[in-house]
Coordinates of N, CA, C and O in Angstrom, one line a residue:
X1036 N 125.7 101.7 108.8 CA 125.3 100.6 109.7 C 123.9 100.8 110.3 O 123.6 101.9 110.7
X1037 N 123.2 99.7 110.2 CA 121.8 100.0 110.8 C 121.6 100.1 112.4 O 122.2 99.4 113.2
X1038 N 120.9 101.0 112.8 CA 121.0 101.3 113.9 C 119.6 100.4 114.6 O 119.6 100.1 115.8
X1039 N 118.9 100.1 114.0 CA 117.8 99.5 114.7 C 116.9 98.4 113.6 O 117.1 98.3 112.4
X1040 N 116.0 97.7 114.4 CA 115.3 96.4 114.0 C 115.1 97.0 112.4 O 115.7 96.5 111.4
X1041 N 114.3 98.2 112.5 CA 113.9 98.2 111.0 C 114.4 98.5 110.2 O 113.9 98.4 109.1
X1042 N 115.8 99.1 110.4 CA 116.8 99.5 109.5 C 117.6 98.5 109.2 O 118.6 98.8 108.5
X1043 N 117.5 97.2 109.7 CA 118.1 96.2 109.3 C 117.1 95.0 108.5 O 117.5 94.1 107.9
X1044 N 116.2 95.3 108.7 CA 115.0 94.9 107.8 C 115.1 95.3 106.6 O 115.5 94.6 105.7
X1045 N 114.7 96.4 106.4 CA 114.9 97.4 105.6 C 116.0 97.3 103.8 O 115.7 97.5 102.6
X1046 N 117.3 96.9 104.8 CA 118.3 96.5 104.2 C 118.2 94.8 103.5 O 118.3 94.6 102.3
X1047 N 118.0 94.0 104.3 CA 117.0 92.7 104.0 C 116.5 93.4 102.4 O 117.0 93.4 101.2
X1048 N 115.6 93.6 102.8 CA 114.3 93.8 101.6 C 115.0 94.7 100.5 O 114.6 94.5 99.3
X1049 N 116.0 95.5 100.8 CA 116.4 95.9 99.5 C 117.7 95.2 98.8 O 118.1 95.5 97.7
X1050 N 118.2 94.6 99.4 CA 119.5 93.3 98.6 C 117.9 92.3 98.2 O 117.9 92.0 97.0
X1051 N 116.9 92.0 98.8 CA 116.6 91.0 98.1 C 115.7 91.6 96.8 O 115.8 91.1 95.7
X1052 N 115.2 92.4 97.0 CA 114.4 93.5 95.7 C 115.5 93.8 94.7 O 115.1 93.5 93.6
X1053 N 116.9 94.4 94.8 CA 118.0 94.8 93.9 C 118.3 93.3 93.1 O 118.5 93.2 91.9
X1054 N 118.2 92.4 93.8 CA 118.5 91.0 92.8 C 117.6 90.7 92.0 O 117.7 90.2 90.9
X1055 N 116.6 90.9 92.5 CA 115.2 90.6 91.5 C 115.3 91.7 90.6 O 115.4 91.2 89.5
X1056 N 115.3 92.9 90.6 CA 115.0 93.6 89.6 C 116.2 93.3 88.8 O 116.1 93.1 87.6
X1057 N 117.4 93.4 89.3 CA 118.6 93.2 87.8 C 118.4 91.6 87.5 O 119.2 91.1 86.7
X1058 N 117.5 90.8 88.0 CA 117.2 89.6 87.3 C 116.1 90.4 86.1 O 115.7 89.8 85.0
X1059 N 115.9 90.8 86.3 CA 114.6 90.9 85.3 C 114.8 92.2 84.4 O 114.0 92.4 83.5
X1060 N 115.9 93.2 84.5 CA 116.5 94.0 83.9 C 117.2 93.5 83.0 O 117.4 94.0 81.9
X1061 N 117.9 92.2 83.4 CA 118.7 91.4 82.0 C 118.1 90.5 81.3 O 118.6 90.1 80.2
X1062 N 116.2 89.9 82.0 CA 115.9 89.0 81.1 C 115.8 90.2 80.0 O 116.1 90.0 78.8
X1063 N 115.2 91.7 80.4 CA 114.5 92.6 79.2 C 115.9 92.5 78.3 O 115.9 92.4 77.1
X1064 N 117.1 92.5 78.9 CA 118.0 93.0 77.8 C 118.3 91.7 76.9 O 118.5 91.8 75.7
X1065 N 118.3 91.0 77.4 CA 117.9 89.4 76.6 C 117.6 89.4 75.4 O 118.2 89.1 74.4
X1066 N 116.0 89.8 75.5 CA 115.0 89.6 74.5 C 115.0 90.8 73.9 O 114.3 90.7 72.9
X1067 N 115.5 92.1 74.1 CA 115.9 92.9 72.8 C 117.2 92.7 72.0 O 117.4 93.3 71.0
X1068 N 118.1 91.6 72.8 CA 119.2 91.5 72.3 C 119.0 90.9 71.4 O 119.3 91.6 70.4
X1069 N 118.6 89.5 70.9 CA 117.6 88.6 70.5 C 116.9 89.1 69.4 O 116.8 88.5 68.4
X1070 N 116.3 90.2 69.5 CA 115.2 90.9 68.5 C 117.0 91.4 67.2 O 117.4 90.9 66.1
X1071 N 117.5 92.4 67.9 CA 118.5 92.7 67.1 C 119.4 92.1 66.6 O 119.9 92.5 65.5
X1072 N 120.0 90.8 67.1 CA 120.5 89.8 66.6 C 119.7 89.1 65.1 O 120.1 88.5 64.2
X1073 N 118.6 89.5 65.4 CA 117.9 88.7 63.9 C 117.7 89.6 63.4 O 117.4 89.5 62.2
X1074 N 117.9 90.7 63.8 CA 117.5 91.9 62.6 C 118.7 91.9 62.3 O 118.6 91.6 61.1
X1075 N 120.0 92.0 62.5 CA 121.3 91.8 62.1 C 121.5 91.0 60.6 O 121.9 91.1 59.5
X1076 N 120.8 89.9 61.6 CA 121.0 88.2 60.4 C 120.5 88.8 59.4 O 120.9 88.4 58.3
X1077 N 119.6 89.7 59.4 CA 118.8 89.6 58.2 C 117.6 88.8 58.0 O 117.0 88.9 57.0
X1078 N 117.2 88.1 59.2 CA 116.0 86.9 58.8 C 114.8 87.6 59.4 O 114.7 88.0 60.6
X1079 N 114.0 87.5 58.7 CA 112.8 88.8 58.7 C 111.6 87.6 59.9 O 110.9 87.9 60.8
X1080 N 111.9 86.6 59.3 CA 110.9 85.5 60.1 C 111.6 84.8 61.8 O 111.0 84.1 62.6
X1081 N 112.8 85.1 61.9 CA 113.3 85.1 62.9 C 113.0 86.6 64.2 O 112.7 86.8 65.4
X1082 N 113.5 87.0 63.2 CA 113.3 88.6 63.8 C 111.7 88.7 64.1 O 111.2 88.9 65.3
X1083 N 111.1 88.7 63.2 CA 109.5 88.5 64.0 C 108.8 88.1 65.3 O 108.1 88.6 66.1
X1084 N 109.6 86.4 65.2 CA 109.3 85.9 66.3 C 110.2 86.2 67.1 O 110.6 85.2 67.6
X1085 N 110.8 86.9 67.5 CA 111.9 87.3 68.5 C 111.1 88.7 68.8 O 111.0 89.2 70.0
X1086 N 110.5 89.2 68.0 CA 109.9 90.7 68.5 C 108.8 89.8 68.8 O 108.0 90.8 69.0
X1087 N 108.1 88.7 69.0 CA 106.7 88.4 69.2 C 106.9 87.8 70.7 O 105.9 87.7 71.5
X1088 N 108.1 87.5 71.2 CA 108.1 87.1 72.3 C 108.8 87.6 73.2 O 108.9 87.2 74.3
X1089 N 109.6 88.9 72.7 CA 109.9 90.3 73.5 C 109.1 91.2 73.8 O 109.5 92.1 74.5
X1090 N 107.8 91.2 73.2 CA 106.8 92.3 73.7 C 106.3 91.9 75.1 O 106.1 92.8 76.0
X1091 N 106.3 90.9 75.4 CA 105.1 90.6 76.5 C 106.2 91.0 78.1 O 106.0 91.6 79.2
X1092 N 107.5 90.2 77.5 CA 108.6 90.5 78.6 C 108.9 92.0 78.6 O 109.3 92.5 79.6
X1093 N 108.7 92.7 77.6 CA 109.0 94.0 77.6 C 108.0 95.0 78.5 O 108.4 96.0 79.1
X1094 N 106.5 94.5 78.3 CA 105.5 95.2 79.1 C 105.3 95.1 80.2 O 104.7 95.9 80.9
X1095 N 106.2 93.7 80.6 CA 105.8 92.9 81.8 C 107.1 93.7 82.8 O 106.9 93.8 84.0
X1096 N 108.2 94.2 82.4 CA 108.8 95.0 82.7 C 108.7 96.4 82.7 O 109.7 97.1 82.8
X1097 N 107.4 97.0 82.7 CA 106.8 98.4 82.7 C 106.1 97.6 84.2 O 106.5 97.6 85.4
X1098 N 105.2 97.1 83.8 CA 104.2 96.9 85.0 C 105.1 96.7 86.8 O 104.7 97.1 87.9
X1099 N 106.6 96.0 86.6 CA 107.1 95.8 87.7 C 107.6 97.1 88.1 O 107.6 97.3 89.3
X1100 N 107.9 98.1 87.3 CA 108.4 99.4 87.8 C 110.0 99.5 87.1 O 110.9 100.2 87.5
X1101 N 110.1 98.8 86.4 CA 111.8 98.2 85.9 C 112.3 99.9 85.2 O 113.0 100.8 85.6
X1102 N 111.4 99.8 84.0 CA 111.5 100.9 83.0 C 110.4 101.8 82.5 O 109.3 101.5 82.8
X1103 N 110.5 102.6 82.1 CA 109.1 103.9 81.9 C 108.2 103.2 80.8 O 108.6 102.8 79.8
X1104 N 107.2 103.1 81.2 CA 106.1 102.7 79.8 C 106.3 103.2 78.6 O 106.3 102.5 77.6
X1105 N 106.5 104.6 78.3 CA 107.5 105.4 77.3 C 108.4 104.7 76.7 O 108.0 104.4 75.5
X1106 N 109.2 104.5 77.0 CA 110.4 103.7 77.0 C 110.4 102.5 76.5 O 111.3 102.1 75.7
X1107 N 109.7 101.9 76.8 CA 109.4 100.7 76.0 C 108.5 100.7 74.3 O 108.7 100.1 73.3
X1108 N 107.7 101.3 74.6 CA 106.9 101.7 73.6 C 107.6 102.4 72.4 O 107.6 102.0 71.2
X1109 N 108.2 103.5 72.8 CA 109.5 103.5 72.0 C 110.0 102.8 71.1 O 109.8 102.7 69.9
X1110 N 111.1 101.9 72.1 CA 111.7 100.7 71.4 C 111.1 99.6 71.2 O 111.8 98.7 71.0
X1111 N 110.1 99.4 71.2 CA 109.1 98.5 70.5 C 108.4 98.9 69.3 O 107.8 98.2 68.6
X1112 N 108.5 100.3 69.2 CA 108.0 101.1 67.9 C 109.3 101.2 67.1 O 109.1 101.4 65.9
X1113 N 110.4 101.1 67.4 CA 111.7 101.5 66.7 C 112.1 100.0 66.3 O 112.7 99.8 65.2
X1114 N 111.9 99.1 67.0 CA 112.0 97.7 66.6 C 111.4 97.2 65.8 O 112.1 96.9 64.9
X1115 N 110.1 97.1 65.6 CA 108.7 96.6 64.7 C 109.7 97.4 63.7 O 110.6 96.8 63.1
X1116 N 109.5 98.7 63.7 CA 109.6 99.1 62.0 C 111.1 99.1 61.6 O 111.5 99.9 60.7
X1117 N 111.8 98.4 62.1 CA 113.0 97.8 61.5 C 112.7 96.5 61.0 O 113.1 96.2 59.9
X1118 N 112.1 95.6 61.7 CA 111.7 94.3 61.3 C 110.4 94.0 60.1 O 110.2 92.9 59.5
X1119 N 109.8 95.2 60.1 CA 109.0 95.1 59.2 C 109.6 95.9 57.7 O 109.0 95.7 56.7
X1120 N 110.8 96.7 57.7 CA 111.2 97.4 56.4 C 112.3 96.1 55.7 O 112.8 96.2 54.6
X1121 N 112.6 95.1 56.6 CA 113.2 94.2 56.1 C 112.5 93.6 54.7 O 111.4 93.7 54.3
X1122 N 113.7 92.7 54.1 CA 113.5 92.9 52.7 C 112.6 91.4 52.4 O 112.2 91.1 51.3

């Protein structure tokens, strides 16, 4: 229980910060879900553009603090070269 003004402020700012970030922690899971769903299908031209419009949400998710820049780079390196060994 908060004991004073700013500890109830405090609390404020982090229910409304926790909604924002798992809003934006599911659009990332979204658009890699998306990428692997066409890597699945098999459609190499699907899959491309699905990795063409997961990168930007993916970086844009480093810059807010979501996930480690690492981490993304990663699986945007592990993604690409699945999408690109397609047949």
């Amino acid at each position: 229980m908060a004991n004073s003004k700013q500890a109830e402020k405090r609390i404020r700012q982090t229910r409304r910060r926790t909604s924002v970030n798992r809003m934006r922690v599911s659009r990332y899971r979204t658009f890699v879900k998306k990428v692997e769903l066409a890597i699945a299908a098999g459609d190499k031209d699907v899959a491309s553009a699905a990795l063409q419009s997961a990168q930007p949400i993916m970086h844009s998710a480093v810059n807010k603090g979501i996930i480690h820049r690492n981490t993304v780079n990663r699986k945007l390196s592990r993604l690409a070269r699945r999408v690109n060994s397609m047949a």
